[in-house]
XYZ file of C-alpha atoms in Angstrom:
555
model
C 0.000 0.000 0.000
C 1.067 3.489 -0.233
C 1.681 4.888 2.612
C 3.409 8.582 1.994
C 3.985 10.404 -1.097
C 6.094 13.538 -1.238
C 5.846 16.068 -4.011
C 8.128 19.082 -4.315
C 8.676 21.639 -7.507
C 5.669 19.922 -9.504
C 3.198 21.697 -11.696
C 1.230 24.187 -9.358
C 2.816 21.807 -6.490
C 5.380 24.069 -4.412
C 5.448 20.991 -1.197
C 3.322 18.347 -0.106
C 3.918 15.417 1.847
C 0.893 13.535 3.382
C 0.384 10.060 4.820
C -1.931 7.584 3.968
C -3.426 4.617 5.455
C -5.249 1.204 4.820
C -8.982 1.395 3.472
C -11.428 3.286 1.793
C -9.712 6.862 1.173
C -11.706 8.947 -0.896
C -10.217 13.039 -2.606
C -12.586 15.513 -3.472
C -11.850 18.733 -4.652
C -13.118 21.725 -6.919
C -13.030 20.977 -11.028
C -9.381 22.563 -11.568
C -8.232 22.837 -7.474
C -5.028 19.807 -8.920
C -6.518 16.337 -8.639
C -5.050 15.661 -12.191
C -1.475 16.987 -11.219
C -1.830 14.761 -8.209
C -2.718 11.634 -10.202
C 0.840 12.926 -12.545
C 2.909 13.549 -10.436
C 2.104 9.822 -8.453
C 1.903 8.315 -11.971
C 5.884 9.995 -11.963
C 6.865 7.496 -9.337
C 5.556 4.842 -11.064
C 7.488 4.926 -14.047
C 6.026 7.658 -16.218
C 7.784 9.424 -18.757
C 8.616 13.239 -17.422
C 9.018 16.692 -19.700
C 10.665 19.892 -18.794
C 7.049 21.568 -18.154
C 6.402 19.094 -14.898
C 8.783 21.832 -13.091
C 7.502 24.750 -11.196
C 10.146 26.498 -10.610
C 12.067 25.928 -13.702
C 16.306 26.319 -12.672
C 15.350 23.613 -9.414
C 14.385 20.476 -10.003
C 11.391 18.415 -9.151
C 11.184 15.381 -6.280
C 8.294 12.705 -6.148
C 9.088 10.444 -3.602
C 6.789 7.659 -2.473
C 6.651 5.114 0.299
C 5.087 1.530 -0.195
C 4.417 -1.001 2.528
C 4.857 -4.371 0.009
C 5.442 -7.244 2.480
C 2.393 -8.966 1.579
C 3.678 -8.424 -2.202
C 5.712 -11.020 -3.184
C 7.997 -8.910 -4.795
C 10.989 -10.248 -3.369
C 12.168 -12.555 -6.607
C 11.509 -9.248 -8.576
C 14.288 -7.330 -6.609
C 17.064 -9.993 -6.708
C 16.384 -10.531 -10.557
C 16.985 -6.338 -10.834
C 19.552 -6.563 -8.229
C 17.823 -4.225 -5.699
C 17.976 -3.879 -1.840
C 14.619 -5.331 -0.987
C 12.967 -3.682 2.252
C 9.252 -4.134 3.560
C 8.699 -0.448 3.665
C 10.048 0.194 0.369
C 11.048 4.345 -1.280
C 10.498 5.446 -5.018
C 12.032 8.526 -5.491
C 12.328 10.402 -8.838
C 13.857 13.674 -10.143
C 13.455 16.138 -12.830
C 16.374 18.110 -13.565
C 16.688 21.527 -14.711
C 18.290 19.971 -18.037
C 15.325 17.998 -18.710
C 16.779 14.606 -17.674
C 15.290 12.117 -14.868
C 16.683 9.744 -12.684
C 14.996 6.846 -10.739
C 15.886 5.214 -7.300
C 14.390 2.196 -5.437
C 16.056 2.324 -1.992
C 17.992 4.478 -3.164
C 19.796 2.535 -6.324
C 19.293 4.097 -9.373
C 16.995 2.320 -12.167
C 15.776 2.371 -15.255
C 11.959 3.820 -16.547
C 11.524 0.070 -17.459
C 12.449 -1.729 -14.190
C 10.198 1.210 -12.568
C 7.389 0.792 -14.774
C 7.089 -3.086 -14.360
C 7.713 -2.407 -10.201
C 4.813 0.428 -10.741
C 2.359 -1.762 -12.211
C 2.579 -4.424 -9.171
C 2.133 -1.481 -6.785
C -0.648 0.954 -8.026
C -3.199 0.150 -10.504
C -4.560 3.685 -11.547
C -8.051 3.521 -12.784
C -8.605 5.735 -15.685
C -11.196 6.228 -18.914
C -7.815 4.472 -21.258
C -7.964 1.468 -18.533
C -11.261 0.859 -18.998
C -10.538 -0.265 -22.585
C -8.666 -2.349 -21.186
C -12.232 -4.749 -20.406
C -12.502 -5.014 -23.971
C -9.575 -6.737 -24.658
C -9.305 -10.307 -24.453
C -6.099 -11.204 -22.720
C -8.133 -9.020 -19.876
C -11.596 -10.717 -19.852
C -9.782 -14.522 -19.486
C -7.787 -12.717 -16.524
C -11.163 -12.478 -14.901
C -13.226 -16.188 -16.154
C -9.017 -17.299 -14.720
C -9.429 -15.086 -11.274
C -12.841 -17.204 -10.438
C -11.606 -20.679 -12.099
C -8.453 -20.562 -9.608
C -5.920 -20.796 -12.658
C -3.117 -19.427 -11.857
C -1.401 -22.283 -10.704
C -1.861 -23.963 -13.847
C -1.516 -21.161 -15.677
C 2.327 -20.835 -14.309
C 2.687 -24.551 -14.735
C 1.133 -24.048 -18.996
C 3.064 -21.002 -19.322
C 6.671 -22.217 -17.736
C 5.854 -25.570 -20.913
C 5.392 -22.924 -23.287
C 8.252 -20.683 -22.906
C 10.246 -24.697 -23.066
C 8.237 -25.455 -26.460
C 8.777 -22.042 -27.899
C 12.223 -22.698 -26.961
C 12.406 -25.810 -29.003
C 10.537 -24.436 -31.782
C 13.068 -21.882 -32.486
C 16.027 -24.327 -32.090
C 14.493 -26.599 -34.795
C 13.800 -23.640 -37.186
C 17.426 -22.762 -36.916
C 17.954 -26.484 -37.156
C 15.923 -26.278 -40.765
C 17.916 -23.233 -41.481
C 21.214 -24.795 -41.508
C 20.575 -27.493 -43.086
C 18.930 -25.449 -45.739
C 22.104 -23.430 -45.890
C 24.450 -26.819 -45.932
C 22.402 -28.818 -48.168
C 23.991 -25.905 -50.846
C 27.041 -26.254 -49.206
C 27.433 -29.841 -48.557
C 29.254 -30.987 -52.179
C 31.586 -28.492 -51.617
C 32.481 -29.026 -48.558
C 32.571 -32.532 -49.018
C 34.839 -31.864 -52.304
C 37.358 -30.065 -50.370
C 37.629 -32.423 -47.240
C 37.949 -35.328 -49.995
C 40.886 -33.342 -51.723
C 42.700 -32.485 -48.164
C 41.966 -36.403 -47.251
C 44.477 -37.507 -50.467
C 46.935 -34.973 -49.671
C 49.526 -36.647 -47.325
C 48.908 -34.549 -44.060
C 51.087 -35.063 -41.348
C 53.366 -32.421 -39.515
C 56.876 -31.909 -41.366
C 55.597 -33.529 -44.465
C 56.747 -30.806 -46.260
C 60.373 -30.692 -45.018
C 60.733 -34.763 -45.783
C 59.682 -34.191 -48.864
C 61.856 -31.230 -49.543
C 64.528 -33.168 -48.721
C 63.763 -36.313 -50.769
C 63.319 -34.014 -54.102
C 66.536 -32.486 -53.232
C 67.891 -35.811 -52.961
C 66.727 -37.100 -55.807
C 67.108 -34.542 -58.386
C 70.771 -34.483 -57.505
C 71.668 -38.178 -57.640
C 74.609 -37.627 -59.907
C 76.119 -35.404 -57.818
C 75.567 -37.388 -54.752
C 77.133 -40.780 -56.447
C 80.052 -39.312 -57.982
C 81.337 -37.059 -54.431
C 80.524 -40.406 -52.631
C 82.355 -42.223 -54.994
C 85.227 -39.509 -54.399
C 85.117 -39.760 -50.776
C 85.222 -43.570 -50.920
C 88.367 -43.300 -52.891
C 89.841 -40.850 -50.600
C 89.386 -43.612 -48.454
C 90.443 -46.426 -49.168
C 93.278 -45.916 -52.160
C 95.931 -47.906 -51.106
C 98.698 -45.606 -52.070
C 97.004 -42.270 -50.421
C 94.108 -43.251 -49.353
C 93.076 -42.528 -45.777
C 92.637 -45.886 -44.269
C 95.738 -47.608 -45.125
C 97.702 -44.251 -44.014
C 96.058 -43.905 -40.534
C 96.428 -48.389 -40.307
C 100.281 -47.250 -41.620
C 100.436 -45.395 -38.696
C 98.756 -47.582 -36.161
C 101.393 -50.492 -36.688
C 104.189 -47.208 -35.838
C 102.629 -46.138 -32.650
C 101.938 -50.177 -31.178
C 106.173 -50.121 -31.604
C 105.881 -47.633 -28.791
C 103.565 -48.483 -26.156
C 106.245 -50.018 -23.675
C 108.261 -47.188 -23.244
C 105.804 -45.212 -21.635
C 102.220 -43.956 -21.130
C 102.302 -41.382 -23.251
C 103.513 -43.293 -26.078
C 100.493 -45.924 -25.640
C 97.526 -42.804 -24.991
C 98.587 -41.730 -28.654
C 98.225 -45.331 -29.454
C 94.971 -45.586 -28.394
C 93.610 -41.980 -29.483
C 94.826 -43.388 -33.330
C 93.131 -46.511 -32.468
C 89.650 -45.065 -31.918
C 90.215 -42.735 -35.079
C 90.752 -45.873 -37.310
C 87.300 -47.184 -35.361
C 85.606 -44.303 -36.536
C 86.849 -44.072 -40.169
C 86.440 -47.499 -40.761
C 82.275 -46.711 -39.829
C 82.412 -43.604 -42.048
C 83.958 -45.831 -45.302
C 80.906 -48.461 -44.215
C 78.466 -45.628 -44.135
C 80.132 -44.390 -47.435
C 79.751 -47.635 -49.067
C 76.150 -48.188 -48.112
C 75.218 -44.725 -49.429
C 76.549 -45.405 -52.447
C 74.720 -48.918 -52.577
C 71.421 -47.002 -51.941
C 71.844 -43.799 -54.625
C 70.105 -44.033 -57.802
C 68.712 -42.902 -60.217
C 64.739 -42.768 -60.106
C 63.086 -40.189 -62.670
C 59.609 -42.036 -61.566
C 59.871 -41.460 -57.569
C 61.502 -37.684 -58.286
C 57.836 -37.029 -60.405
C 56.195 -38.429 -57.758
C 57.571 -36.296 -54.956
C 57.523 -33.143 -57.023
C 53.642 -33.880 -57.586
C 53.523 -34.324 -53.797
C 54.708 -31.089 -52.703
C 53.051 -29.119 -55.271
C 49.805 -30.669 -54.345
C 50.485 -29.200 -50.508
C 51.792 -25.977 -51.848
C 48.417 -25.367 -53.637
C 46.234 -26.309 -51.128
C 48.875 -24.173 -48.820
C 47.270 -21.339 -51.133
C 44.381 -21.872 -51.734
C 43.303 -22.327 -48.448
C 45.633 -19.032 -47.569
C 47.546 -20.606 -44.793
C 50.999 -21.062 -44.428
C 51.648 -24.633 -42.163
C 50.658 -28.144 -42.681
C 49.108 -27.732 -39.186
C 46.513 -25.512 -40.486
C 45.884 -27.710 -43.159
C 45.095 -30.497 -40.804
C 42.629 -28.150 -38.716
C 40.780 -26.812 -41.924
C 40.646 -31.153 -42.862
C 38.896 -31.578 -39.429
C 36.377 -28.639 -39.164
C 35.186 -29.556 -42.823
C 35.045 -32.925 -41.761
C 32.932 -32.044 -38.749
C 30.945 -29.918 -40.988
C 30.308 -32.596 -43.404
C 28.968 -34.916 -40.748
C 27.091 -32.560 -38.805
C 25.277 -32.017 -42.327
C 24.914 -35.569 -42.567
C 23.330 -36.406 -39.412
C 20.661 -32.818 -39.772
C 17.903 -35.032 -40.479
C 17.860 -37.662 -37.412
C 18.370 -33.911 -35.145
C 15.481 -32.685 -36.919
C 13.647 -35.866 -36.636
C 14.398 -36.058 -32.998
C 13.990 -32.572 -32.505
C 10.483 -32.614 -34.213
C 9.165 -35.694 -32.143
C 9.990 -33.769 -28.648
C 7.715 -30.857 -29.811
C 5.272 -33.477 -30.701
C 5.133 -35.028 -27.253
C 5.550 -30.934 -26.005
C 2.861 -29.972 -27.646
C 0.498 -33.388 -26.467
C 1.334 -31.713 -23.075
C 0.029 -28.032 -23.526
C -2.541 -29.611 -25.230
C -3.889 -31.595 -22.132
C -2.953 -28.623 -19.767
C -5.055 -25.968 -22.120
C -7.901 -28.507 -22.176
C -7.560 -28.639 -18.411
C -8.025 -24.914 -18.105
C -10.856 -24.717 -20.821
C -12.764 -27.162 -18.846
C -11.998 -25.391 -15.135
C -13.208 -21.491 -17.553
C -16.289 -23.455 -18.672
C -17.213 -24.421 -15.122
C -17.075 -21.088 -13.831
C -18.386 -18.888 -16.377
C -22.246 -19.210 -15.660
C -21.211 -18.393 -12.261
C -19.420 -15.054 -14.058
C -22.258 -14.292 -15.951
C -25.211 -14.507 -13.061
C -22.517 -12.466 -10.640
C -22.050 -9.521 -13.276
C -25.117 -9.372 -14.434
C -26.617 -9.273 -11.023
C -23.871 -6.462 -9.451
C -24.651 -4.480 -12.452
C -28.153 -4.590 -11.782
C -28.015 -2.859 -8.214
C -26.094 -0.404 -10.347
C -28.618 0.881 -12.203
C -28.529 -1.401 -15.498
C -31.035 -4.032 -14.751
C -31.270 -5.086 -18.155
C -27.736 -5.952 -18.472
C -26.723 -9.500 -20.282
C -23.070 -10.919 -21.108
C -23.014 -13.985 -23.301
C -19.642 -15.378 -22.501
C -18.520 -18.521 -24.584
C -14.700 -20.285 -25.193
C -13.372 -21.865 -28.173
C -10.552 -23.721 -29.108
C -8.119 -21.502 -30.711
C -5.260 -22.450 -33.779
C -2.227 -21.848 -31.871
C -0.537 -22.213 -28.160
C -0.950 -18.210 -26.357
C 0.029 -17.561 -23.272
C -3.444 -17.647 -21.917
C -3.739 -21.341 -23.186
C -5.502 -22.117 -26.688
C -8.828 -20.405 -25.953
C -10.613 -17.905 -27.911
C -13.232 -15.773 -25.795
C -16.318 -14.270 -27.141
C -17.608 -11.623 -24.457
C -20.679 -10.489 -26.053
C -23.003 -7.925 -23.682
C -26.462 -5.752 -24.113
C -27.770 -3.298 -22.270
C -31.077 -3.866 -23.073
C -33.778 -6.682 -22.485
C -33.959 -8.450 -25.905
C -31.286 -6.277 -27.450
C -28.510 -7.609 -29.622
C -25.393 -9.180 -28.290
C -21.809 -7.184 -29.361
C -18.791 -6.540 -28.632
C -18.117 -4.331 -25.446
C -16.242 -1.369 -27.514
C -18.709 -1.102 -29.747
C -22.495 -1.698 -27.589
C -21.642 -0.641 -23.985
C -21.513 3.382 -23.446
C -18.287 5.040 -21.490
C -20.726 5.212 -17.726
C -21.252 1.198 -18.195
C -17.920 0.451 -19.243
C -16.993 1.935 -16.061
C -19.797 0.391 -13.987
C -18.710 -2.880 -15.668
C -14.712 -2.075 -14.456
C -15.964 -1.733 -11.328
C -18.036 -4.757 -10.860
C -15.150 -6.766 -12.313
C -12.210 -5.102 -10.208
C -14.374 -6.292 -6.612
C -14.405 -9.284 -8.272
C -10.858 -9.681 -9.075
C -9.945 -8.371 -5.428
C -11.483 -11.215 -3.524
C -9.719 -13.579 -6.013
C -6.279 -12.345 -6.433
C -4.126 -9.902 -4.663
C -4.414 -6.565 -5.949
C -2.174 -4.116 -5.428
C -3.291 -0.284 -3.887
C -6.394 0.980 -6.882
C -6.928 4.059 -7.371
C -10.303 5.204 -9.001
C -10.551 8.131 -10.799
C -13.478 9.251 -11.340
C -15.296 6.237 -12.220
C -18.636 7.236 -10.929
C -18.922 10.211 -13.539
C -22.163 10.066 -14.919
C -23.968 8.425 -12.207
C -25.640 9.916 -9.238
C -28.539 9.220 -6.407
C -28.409 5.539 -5.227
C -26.726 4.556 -8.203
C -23.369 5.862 -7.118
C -23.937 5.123 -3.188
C -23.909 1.373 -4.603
C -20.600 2.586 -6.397
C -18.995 3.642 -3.469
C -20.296 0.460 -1.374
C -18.778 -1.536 -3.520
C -15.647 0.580 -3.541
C -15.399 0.146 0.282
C -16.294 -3.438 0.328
C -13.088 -3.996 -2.277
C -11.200 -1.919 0.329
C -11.205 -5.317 3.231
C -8.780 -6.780 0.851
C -6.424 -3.982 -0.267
C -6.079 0.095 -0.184
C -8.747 1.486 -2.266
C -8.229 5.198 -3.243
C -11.239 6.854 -5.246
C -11.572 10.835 -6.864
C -15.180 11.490 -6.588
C -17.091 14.565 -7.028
C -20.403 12.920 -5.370
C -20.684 13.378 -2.050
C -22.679 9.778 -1.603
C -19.014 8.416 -2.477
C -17.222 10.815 -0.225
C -18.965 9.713 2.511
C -18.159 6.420 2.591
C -14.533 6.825 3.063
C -12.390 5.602 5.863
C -10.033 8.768 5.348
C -10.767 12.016 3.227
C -8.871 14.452 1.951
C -9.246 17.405 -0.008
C -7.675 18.749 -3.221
C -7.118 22.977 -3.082
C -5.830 26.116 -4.312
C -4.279 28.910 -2.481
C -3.598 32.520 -4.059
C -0.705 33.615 -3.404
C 1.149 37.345 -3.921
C 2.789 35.736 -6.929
C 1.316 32.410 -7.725
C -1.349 29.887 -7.672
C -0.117 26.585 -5.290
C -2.447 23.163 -5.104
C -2.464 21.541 -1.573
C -3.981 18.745 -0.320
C -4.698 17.936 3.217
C -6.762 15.439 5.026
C -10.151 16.098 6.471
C -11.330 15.883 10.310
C -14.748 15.237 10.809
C -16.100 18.451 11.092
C -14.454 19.228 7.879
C -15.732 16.395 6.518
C -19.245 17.538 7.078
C -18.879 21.173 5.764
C -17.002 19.467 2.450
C -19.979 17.073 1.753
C -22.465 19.895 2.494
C -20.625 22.121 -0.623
C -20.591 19.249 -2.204
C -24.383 18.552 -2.247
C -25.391 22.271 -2.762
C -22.373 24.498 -3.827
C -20.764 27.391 -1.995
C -23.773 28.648 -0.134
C -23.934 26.699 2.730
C -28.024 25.755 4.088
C -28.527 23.860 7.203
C -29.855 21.375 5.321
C -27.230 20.643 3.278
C -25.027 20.361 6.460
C -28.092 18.075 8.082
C -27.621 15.839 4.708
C -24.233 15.740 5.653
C -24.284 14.500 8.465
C -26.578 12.198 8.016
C -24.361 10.702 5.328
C -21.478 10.327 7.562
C -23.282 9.152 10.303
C -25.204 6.382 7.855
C -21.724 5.337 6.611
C -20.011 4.747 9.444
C -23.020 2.562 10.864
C -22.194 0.443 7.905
């Protein structure tokens, strides 16, 4: 509920702050004493946008701050999801700067118009001539035939399917999508993987291969220096071998006569070792060097096969190569294997949609039940309000397509008159019983769902005598269950308020200021009195007064 709203540099507003309190509270006031800058400068603090022209005083800039006792809200998940400080006794402040610019605080962290907005609607609902088009709508009228069926259990439970089936819908469209894309792509892909698949991929590929061409293309070369070196060798008049063997036989002359002499022995010893495995490894090279004009094609065709698809594929490593081969291969399977995911995909929405479909025939059946209990309840409030006549034909039917109401189509037909022809609310019911026909339906909403604070305004324009003291009775019966604020020009209304206060101008030297203030009981009486005959005050007006006050709080 609200519980104190504070209003500083607004419109014809120079400071107000008032408190307000559970129950029936009812604000009368003169046609142009501010009740319409009160109603925008509260509708500021729940999210509206704000102009330049809200400030009074234009180089100082403009505070609406509002308290809200919301314990009994269940608004708790809503301030961890927006990352606010939750507190029972929660403050909305807003400002208007001199530049034009707002800013918005819950508890003091700053917010956005959105996050206000949606916090707004779950505090004050603020009845207005544009909400009451709101009946005609039919997301609105199945809120109601859901209020009195006790749906919103299964509503959540439908809903929380839905958002899961939607979910799955959209993943097999992009499914359909791709593969629709790949099908075009798939015999190129599968071209290219096939191409990379015969090249001989493997890291430093490209360096053996090198290597072998270089080999082979200079076999001559290698043969005749290996030749030469094998000669060098092993000529037995200057060849290597028998000149270091020469020496050998000298040194083992010399290995008694001393330690020195036999280390030298030994050092030539291991040198012959060693020469005699390079003239081995000479002699097998040579054994293995040929000529091969075949194998030299073959490993020239090899590396200009990798050098191409080096280029083509505009990387510069065999490694790159080898990731390219694997992503097209993935791609190429992935393609493959689109149908049995959209086959599999497409058989969970079937058994999805099997399960809305039982859970929206479940709430069709549980509307059905209760809406000749709608029907006799509206038509019989709207009879004690003056339209005795007054007829809804309400009827479901199965709709196309999954909503987030269910898969229900409602007609809400209504006449005015006994006999008359059923249509369509907008275009058969008048602006007074569109109102009337709010009314009836917002008590009815309030005893099955929790409402937060309403504020009427105005919506017994058009009505007077008994009529609108059945208006305000059902105003103050709505008020057991939640804060029920209503601007009323008829005094039978004003009467029946638990708290009053009063909308006014004062003249100032240099301007006009709106105040509001609430109304003792005396004041009460003189206010209802002006109401029912104008500025002259008569003693029977005041008598009439009183005797409303006194009948309404015997009630």
């Amino acid at each position: 509920m609200l519980s104190t709203l504070s209003i500083s540099n607004y419109a014809l507003i120079d400071r107000l702050e008032v408190d307000f309190n559970k129950g029936f509270t009812v604000i009368t006031g003169e046609t142009g004493a501010g009740k319409s800058i009160l109603l925008g400068g509260l509708s500021l603090v729940l999210g509206k946008r704000a102009d330049l022209s809200s400030l009074r005083v234009k180089d100082q800039k403009c505070i609406i701050e509002g308290t809200f006792k919301i314990d009994t809200y269940g608004l708790q998940s809503f301030f961890e999801e927006n990352d606010l400080d939750y507190d029972d006794s929660t403050v909305i402040r807003r400002e208007i700067l001199p530049s034009g610019k707002s800013r918005a605080f819950v508890n003091d962290t700053p917010v956005t118009l959105g996050v206000l907005s949606t916090l707004g609607e779950n505090l004050i609902d603020i009845h207005s001539q544009h909400q009451t088009m709101q009946l005609t709508e039919n997301d609105f009228q199945l809120k109601l035939v859901d209020a009195l069926a006790n749906n919103q259990k299964r509503l959540t439970a439908y809903r929380k399917d839905l958002k899961t089936y939607r979910k799955a819908q959209k993943e097999l469209e992009k499914l359909i999508e791709i593969q629709s894309t790949a099908n075009k792509e798939q015999d190129y892909n599968t071209f290219l993987l096939e191409e990379l698949e015969k090249a001989p991929l493997k890291a430093g590929v490209i360096e053996e291969l090198e290597e072998e061409y270089e080999q082979l293309n200079n076999v001559e070369l290698i043969m005749e220096q290996l030749s030469k070196g094998d000669q060098l060798f092993n000529d037995e008049q200057i060849g290597v071998l028998p000149l270091v063997t020469e020496m050998r036989q000298s040194l083992s002359k010399l290995i008694d006569f001393g330690s020195s002499y036999k280390d030298l022995f030994e050092r030539v010893k291991s040198v012959m070792i060693e020469l005699d495995d390079v003239s081995s490894e000479l002699q097998r090279l040579q054994e293995g060097v040929e000529a091969n004009p075949d194998q030299l094609e073959q490993v020239n065709n090899k590396l200009q096969l990798l050098y191409n698809l080096q280029k083509k594929h505009n990387v510069s490593d065999i490694a790159e190569l080898i990731s390219i081969k694997n992503d097209l291969a993935d791609k190429v399977f992935e393609t493959a294997n689109l149908d049995d995911k959209i086959a599999a995909r497409t058989k969970e929405i079937e058994e999805m949609e099997a399960v809305l479909e039982s859970k929206a025939i479940l709430l069709r059946e549980k509307r059905n039940l209760v809406i000749p209990q709608l029907k006799k309840k509206l038509e019989s409030d709207l009879g004690l309000l003056g339209m005795p006549s007054a007829s809804f034909e309400i009827k479901l039917s199965a709709a196309e397509a999954f909503a987030v109401t269910g898969k229900d189509e409602l007609s809400f037909l209504f006449t005015a008159n006994r006999g008359g022809s059923y249509g369509e609310l907008k275009k058969v019911a008048s602006g007074g019983e569109l109102s009337r026909i709010m009314l009836v339906i917002k008590s009815i909403l309030a005893k099955y769902e929790k409402l937060p604070t309403i504020m009427f305004d105005e919506i017994d324009t058009g009505v007077s005598g008994e009529i609108s003291d059945r208006m305000a009775d059902i105003m103050k019966d709505m008020s057991a269950d939640l804060q029920v604020f209503s601007i009323t020009h008829l005094p039978q209304v004003a009467s029946k308020g638990n708290n009053h206060f009063k909308v006014f101008k004062t003249e100032g030297k240099e301007r006009t200021m709106t105040n509001l203030k609430q109304l003792t009981n005396d004041e009460r009486v003189v206010e209802l009195a002006h109401m029912l005959s104008g500025k002259d005050l008569s003693d029977s007006a005041l008598a009439h007064a009183k005797e409303l006050l006194s009948a309404s709080s015997s009630i």
